[in-house]
PDB file of C-alpha atoms in Angstrom:
ATOM      1  CA  MET A 229      70.674 -59.909 -36.091  1.00 48.00           C
ATOM      2  CA  ARG A 230      67.771 -59.698 -33.684  1.00 50.00           C
ATOM      3  CA  ALA A 231      68.458 -57.894 -30.429  1.00 51.00           C
ATOM      4  CA  THR A 232      67.619 -59.634 -27.146  1.00 51.00           C
ATOM      5  CA  ALA A 233      66.032 -57.892 -24.189  1.00 49.00           C
ATOM      6  CA  PRO A 234      68.379 -57.316 -21.262  1.00 51.00           C
ATOM      7  CA  THR A 235      67.980 -59.618 -18.256  1.00 51.00           C
ATOM      8  CA  PRO A 236      66.328 -57.712 -15.375  1.00 51.00           C
ATOM      9  CA  GLY A 237      68.619 -57.202 -12.423  1.00 51.00           C
ATOM     10  CA  PRO A 238      67.836 -57.343  -8.695  1.00 51.00           C
ATOM     11  CA  PRO A 239      65.392 -54.756  -7.339  1.00 51.00           C
ATOM     12  CA  ASP A 240      66.841 -51.422  -6.374  1.00 53.00           C
ATOM     13  CA  PRO A 241      67.178 -51.348  -2.551  1.00 50.00           C
ATOM     14  CA  GLY A 242      66.140 -47.743  -2.631  1.00 51.00           C
ATOM     15  CA  GLY A 243      63.245 -48.243  -5.041  1.00 50.00           C
ATOM     16  CA  PRO A 244      59.584 -47.584  -4.215  1.00 52.00           C
ATOM     17  CA  ASN A 245      58.650 -51.259  -3.858  1.00 56.00           C
ATOM     18  CA  GLN A 246      61.430 -51.879  -1.389  1.00 60.00           C
ATOM     19  CA  GLY A 247      60.372 -48.905   0.685  1.00 65.00           C
ATOM     20  CA  SER A 248      56.732 -49.979   0.845  1.00 78.00           C
ATOM     21  CA  GLY A 249      57.789 -53.522   1.741  1.00 83.00           C
ATOM     22  CA  GLN A 250      59.835 -52.273   4.651  1.00 88.00           C
ATOM     23  CA  ALA A 251      56.958 -50.093   5.839  1.00 90.00           C
ATOM     24  CA  ALA A 252      54.565 -53.052   5.669  1.00 92.00           C
ATOM     25  CA  ASP A 253      57.047 -55.189   7.586  1.00 92.00           C
ATOM     26  CA  GLU A 254      57.289 -52.599  10.347  1.00 93.00           C
ATOM     27  CA  LEU A 255      53.496 -52.234  10.454  1.00 95.00           C
ATOM     28  CA  VAL A 256      52.925 -55.995  10.703  1.00 96.00           C
ATOM     29  CA  TYR A 257      55.516 -56.498  13.411  1.00 96.00           C
ATOM     30  CA  GLY A 258      54.252 -53.500  15.350  1.00 96.00           C
ATOM     31  CA  LEU A 259      50.626 -54.677  15.343  1.00 96.00           C
ATOM     32  CA  VAL A 260      51.543 -58.288  16.115  1.00 96.00           C
ATOM     33  CA  ASP A 261      53.684 -57.209  19.071  1.00 96.00           C
ATOM     34  CA  ARG A 262      50.799 -55.150  20.452  1.00 96.00           C
ATOM     35  CA  ALA A 263      48.359 -58.023  19.869  1.00 95.00           C
ATOM     36  CA  LYS A 264      50.623 -60.444  21.735  1.00 96.00           C
ATOM     37  CA  ALA A 265      50.866 -58.027  24.653  1.00 96.00           C
ATOM     38  CA  LEU A 266      47.064 -57.716  24.741  1.00 94.00           C
ATOM     39  CA  ARG A 267      46.716 -61.497  24.610  1.00 94.00           C
ATOM     40  CA  GLU A 268      48.974 -61.857  27.636  1.00 95.00           C
ATOM     41  CA  GLU A 269      47.024 -59.151  29.447  1.00 95.00           C
ATOM     42  CA  LEU A 270      43.736 -60.919  28.673  1.00 93.00           C
ATOM     43  CA  ARG A 271      45.197 -64.226  29.842  1.00 93.00           C
ATOM     44  CA  ASP A 272      46.244 -62.626  33.129  1.00 95.00           C
ATOM     45  CA  PHE A 273      42.823 -61.003  33.509  1.00 94.00           C
ATOM     46  CA  LYS A 274      41.071 -64.323  32.896  1.00 92.00           C
ATOM     47  CA  GLY A 275      43.164 -66.086  35.518  1.00 93.00           C
ATOM     48  CA  ASP A 276      42.684 -63.285  38.038  1.00 95.00           C
ATOM     49  CA  ALA A 277      38.929 -63.154  37.407  1.00 94.00           C
ATOM     50  CA  PHE A 278      38.433 -66.877  37.994  1.00 92.00           C
ATOM     51  CA  SER A 279      40.632 -66.828  41.100  1.00 93.00           C
ATOM     52  CA  GLU A 280      38.949 -63.795  42.630  1.00 94.00           C
ATOM     53  CA  ILE A 281      35.424 -65.042  41.938  1.00 91.00           C
ATOM     54  CA  HIS A 282      36.304 -68.440  43.403  1.00 89.00           C
ATOM     55  CA  ALA A 283      37.779 -66.799  46.504  1.00 90.00           C
ATOM     56  CA  PHE A 284      34.690 -64.599  46.904  1.00 89.00           C
ATOM     57  CA  VAL A 285      32.337 -67.570  46.625  1.00 88.00           C
ATOM     58  CA  GLU A 286      34.372 -69.577  49.142  1.00 87.00           C
ATOM     59  CA  THR A 287      34.541 -66.656  51.593  1.00 88.00           C
ATOM     60  CA  SER A 288      30.793 -66.049  51.328  1.00 84.00           C
ATOM     61  CA  ALA A 289      30.079 -69.720  51.923  1.00 82.00           C
ATOM     62  CA  GLN A 290      32.218 -69.758  55.064  1.00 83.00           C
ATOM     63  CA  GLU A 291      31.107 -66.387  56.410  1.00 81.00           C
ATOM     64  CA  TYR A 292      27.383 -66.702  55.836  1.00 77.00           C
ATOM     65  CA  GLY A 293      26.956 -70.455  55.654  1.00 76.00           C
ATOM     66  CA  VAL A 294      25.443 -70.329  52.181  1.00 70.00           C
ATOM     67  CA  GLN A 295      26.467 -71.975  48.942  1.00 70.00           C
ATOM     68  CA  MET A 296      26.504 -69.570  46.009  1.00 69.00           C
ATOM     69  CA  GLY A 297      25.996 -70.677  42.453  1.00 64.00           C
ATOM     70  CA  GLY A 298      23.980 -73.388  40.814  1.00 61.00           C
ATOM     71  CA  ARG A 299      24.577 -77.102  40.776  1.00 60.00           C
ATOM     72  CA  LYS A 300      27.211 -76.778  38.053  1.00 69.00           C
ATOM     73  CA  GLY A 301      29.008 -73.871  39.691  1.00 78.00           C
ATOM     74  CA  ASN A 302      27.457 -71.071  37.653  1.00 88.00           C
ATOM     75  CA  VAL A 303      27.609 -67.771  39.542  1.00 91.00           C
ATOM     76  CA  GLN A 304      26.262 -64.281  38.872  1.00 92.00           C
ATOM     77  CA  LEU A 305      27.572 -61.235  40.726  1.00 93.00           C
ATOM     78  CA  VAL A 306      25.973 -57.788  40.429  1.00 94.00           C
ATOM     79  CA  SER A 307      27.417 -54.422  41.450  1.00 96.00           C
ATOM     80  CA  PHE A 308      25.634 -52.600  44.286  1.00 96.00           C
ATOM     81  CA  ASP A 309      24.104 -50.040  41.914  1.00 95.00           C
ATOM     82  CA  GLY A 310      23.106 -52.741  39.426  1.00 94.00           C
ATOM     83  CA  ARG A 311      25.101 -51.173  36.619  1.00 96.00           C
ATOM     84  CA  TYR A 312      27.395 -54.124  36.029  1.00 97.00           C
ATOM     85  CA  LYS A 313      27.165 -57.863  36.418  1.00 96.00           C
ATOM     86  CA  ILE A 314      29.598 -60.705  35.958  1.00 96.00           C
ATOM     87  CA  GLN A 315      28.717 -64.305  35.224  1.00 94.00           C
ATOM     88  CA  ARG A 316      30.900 -67.333  35.713  1.00 92.00           C
ATOM     89  CA  ALA A 317      29.442 -69.989  33.462  1.00 90.00           C
ATOM     90  CA  ILE A 318      30.545 -73.606  33.303  1.00 87.00           C
ATOM     91  CA  GLN A 319      29.486 -75.423  30.160  1.00 86.00           C
ATOM     92  CA  GLU A 320      29.634 -79.196  30.163  1.00 84.00           C
ATOM     93  CA  SER A 321      30.425 -81.286  27.112  1.00 87.00           C
ATOM     94  CA  ILE A 322      28.266 -84.382  27.017  1.00 87.00           C
ATOM     95  CA  SER A 323      27.931 -87.507  24.934  1.00 89.00           C
ATOM     96  CA  PHE A 324      25.852 -90.676  25.108  1.00 91.00           C
ATOM     97  CA  ASP A 325      26.891 -94.234  25.870  1.00 91.00           C
ATOM     98  CA  GLU A 326      25.453 -97.444  24.404  1.00 91.00           C
ATOM     99  CA  ARG A 327      22.168 -97.030  26.291  1.00 92.00           C
ATOM    100  CA  LEU A 328      21.144 -94.465  23.691  1.00 92.00           C
ATOM    101  CA  GLN A 329      20.738 -97.343  21.213  1.00 91.00           C
ATOM    102  CA  ALA A 330      18.310 -99.031  23.599  1.00 92.00           C
ATOM    103  CA  ALA A 331      16.367 -95.783  23.838  1.00 92.00           C
ATOM    104  CA  LYS A 332      16.286 -95.487  20.044  1.00 90.00           C
ATOM    105  CA  ALA A 333      14.982 -99.058  19.709  1.00 91.00           C
ATOM    106  CA  LEU A 334      12.132 -98.337  22.140  1.00 90.00           C
ATOM    107  CA  ILE A 335      11.317 -95.108  20.334  1.00 88.00           C
ATOM    108  CA  ASP A 336      11.273 -96.913  16.984  1.00 87.00           C
ATOM    109  CA  GLN A 337       8.726 -99.368  18.405  1.00 86.00           C
ATOM    110  CA  CYS A 338       6.523 -96.451  19.381  1.00 84.00           C
ATOM    111  CA  LEU A 339       6.901 -94.780  15.997  1.00 82.00           C
ATOM    112  CA  THR A 340       6.032 -97.954  14.110  1.00 82.00           C
ATOM    113  CA  GLU A 341       2.749 -98.161  15.986  1.00 79.00           C
ATOM    114  CA  TRP A 342       2.004 -94.440  15.980  1.00 76.00           C
ATOM    115  CA  THR A 343       2.626 -94.007  12.259  1.00 69.00           C
ATOM    116  CA  ALA A 344      -0.293 -96.294  11.633  1.00 67.00           C
ATOM    117  CA  ASP A 345      -2.427 -93.943  13.724  1.00 64.00           C
ATOM    118  CA  ALA A 346      -1.521 -90.887  11.602  1.00 51.00           C
ATOM    119  CA  ARG A 347       0.917 -89.164  13.945  1.00 61.00           C
ATOM    120  CA  PRO A 348       3.676 -88.343  11.437  1.00 67.00           C
ATOM    121  CA  GLU A 349       4.573 -85.045  13.111  1.00 68.00           C
ATOM    122  CA  VAL A 350       5.918 -86.866  16.167  1.00 71.00           C
ATOM    123  CA  ALA A 351       7.905 -89.231  13.953  1.00 74.00           C
ATOM    124  CA  ALA A 352       9.440 -86.263  12.123  1.00 78.00           C
ATOM    125  CA  ILE A 353      10.489 -84.620  15.394  1.00 78.00           C
ATOM    126  CA  VAL A 354      12.096 -87.808  16.679  1.00 79.00           C
ATOM    127  CA  GLN A 355      13.898 -88.679  13.462  1.00 79.00           C
ATOM    128  CA  ASP A 356      15.281 -85.147  13.259  1.00 83.00           C
ATOM    129  CA  ALA A 357      16.562 -85.392  16.844  1.00 85.00           C
ATOM    130  CA  PHE A 358      18.636 -88.462  16.000  1.00 85.00           C
ATOM    131  CA  ARG A 359      20.039 -86.942  12.809  1.00 83.00           C
ATOM    132  CA  VAL A 360      23.798 -86.456  13.133  1.00 79.00           C
ATOM    133  CA  ASP A 361      25.588 -83.179  12.457  1.00 79.00           C
ATOM    134  CA  GLN A 362      28.143 -82.557   9.701  1.00 80.00           C
ATOM    135  CA  ALA A 363      30.888 -84.106  11.826  1.00 77.00           C
ATOM    136  CA  GLY A 364      28.861 -87.283  12.310  1.00 78.00           C
ATOM    137  CA  ASN A 365      28.027 -86.578  15.958  1.00 80.00           C
ATOM    138  CA  ILE A 366      24.683 -86.981  17.671  1.00 84.00           C
ATOM    139  CA  ARG A 367      23.175 -83.567  18.417  1.00 85.00           C
ATOM    140  CA  THR A 368      22.835 -83.855  22.164  1.00 88.00           C
ATOM    141  CA  GLY A 369      20.528 -80.866  22.579  1.00 88.00           C
ATOM    142  CA  GLN A 370      17.935 -82.268  20.197  1.00 88.00           C
ATOM    143  CA  VAL A 371      18.022 -85.732  21.765  1.00 91.00           C
ATOM    144  CA  LEU A 372      17.655 -84.361  25.288  1.00 91.00           C
ATOM    145  CA  GLY A 373      14.821 -82.164  24.040  1.00 90.00           C
ATOM    146  CA  LEU A 374      12.730 -85.294  23.411  1.00 89.00           C
ATOM    147  CA  ARG A 375      12.241 -85.550  27.168  1.00 90.00           C
ATOM    148  CA  ARG A 376      10.099 -82.424  27.061  1.00 88.00           C
ATOM    149  CA  LEU A 377       7.492 -84.054  24.830  1.00 86.00           C
ATOM    150  CA  ASN A 378       4.314 -84.827  26.745  1.00 85.00           C
ATOM    151  CA  ILE A 379       3.889 -88.504  25.838  1.00 85.00           C
ATOM    152  CA  SER A 380       2.607 -91.004  28.389  1.00 86.00           C
ATOM    153  CA  ASP A 381       3.291 -94.270  26.545  1.00 86.00           C
ATOM    154  CA  ALA A 382       5.176 -96.615  28.912  1.00 90.00           C
ATOM    155  CA  ARG A 383       7.727 -97.539  26.251  1.00 90.00           C
ATOM    156  CA  TRP A 384       8.349 -93.873  25.506  1.00 90.00           C
ATOM    157  CA  LEU A 385       8.855 -93.085  29.198  1.00 92.00           C
ATOM    158  CA  LYS A 386      11.275 -95.997  29.484  1.00 94.00           C
ATOM    159  CA  ALA A 387      13.161 -94.662  26.455  1.00 93.00           C
ATOM    160  CA  MET A 388      13.405 -91.228  28.087  1.00 93.00           C
ATOM    161  CA  ASP A 389      14.859 -92.855  31.210  1.00 94.00           C
ATOM    162  CA  ALA A 390      17.405 -94.637  29.020  1.00 94.00           C
ATOM    163  CA  ILE A 391      18.392 -91.331  27.408  1.00 93.00           C
ATOM    164  CA  SER A 392      18.918 -89.762  30.835  1.00 93.00           C
ATOM    165  CA  ASP A 393      21.012 -92.731  31.950  1.00 94.00           C
ATOM    166  CA  ALA A 394      23.057 -92.629  28.731  1.00 94.00           C
ATOM    167  CA  VAL A 395      24.317 -89.082  29.322  1.00 93.00           C
ATOM    168  CA  GLN A 396      28.063 -88.947  29.972  1.00 91.00           C
ATOM    169  CA  VAL A 397      29.884 -85.737  30.919  1.00 88.00           C
ATOM    170  CA  THR A 398      33.122 -85.753  28.915  1.00 89.00           C
ATOM    171  CA  GLY A 399      34.509 -82.389  29.972  1.00 87.00           C
ATOM    172  CA  SER A 400      33.697 -78.795  30.792  1.00 86.00           C
ATOM    173  CA  LYS A 401      34.765 -75.267  29.909  1.00 88.00           C
ATOM    174  CA  SER A 402      34.514 -72.208  32.116  1.00 88.00           C
ATOM    175  CA  TYR A 403      33.658 -68.751  30.868  1.00 90.00           C
ATOM    176  CA  ILE A 404      33.634 -65.247  32.310  1.00 92.00           C
ATOM    177  CA  ARG A 405      31.002 -62.923  30.868  1.00 94.00           C
ATOM    178  CA  LEU A 406      30.715 -59.238  31.743  1.00 96.00           C
ATOM    179  CA  TYR A 407      27.647 -57.058  31.217  1.00 97.00           C
ATOM    180  CA  GLU A 408      26.723 -53.378  31.499  1.00 96.00           C
ATOM    181  CA  ARG A 409      23.170 -52.182  32.039  1.00 96.00           C
ATOM    182  CA  VAL A 410      21.632 -50.245  29.158  1.00 96.00           C
ATOM    183  CA  GLY A 411      20.695 -46.840  30.571  1.00 93.00           C
ATOM    184  CA  GLU A 412      17.967 -47.105  33.186  1.00 91.00           C
ATOM    185  CA  THR A 413      16.402 -50.212  31.670  1.00 94.00           C
ATOM    186  CA  ASP A 414      16.527 -53.746  33.002  1.00 92.00           C
ATOM    187  CA  GLN A 415      18.442 -54.862  29.911  1.00 95.00           C
ATOM    188  CA  TYR A 416      22.157 -55.663  29.897  1.00 96.00           C
ATOM    189  CA  LYS A 417      24.645 -55.550  27.044  1.00 95.00           C
ATOM    190  CA  ALA A 418      27.681 -57.804  26.948  1.00 94.00           C
ATOM    191  CA  ILE A 419      31.079 -56.148  27.343  1.00 94.00           C
ATOM    192  CA  SER A 420      32.879 -57.824  24.466  1.00 91.00           C
ATOM    193  CA  LEU A 421      36.523 -58.833  24.785  1.00 88.00           C
ATOM    194  CA  ASP A 422      36.520 -60.271  21.269  1.00 85.00           C
ATOM    195  CA  ILE A 423      38.373 -58.079  18.773  1.00 83.00           C
ATOM    196  CA  ALA A 424      35.507 -58.536  16.306  1.00 80.00           C
ATOM    197  CA  GLY A 425      32.958 -57.266  18.804  1.00 75.00           C
ATOM    198  CA  VAL A 426      34.595 -54.066  20.063  1.00 74.00           C
TER     199      VAL A 426
END
């Protein structure tokens, strides 16, 4: 009669695999707990930084009668010795309304005429600007970049006006960036708060 292999029992609680599993569990929980504490500390720092910069800008405006920052609220503060600087940057998210289609129609009229005059490089630039990204969205930077082209055709200029009018601000995000000067140069290096950059 052929012998059958015994059925393996449950792992030995005191075996080597169990011990390494427990050590890994303790390691994971320990690192995650520290990471969560750092995340909370970073969140507090971010809130404090925005509040303190805002208060400083408001105080300076009242005390000296000047408005700090650009049109969008971007502000740069530099330490007295120039070693450090902090930037508050506000990045707007934009999209285009239906007037972009009117701009595209005017541009297509120009391209149809210009192609006959052997100006394919301009057509390539324009067609690339209106090419959508992988998510199917218009690449706003490329479309807005068309306004920098030095073209005096009246239809083109009207199309550029339509692009400007079609811009819609859909939201904004605020960032705090910190920099340290590199030695005695005029170059600055970002102080990274990203775990991958430290």
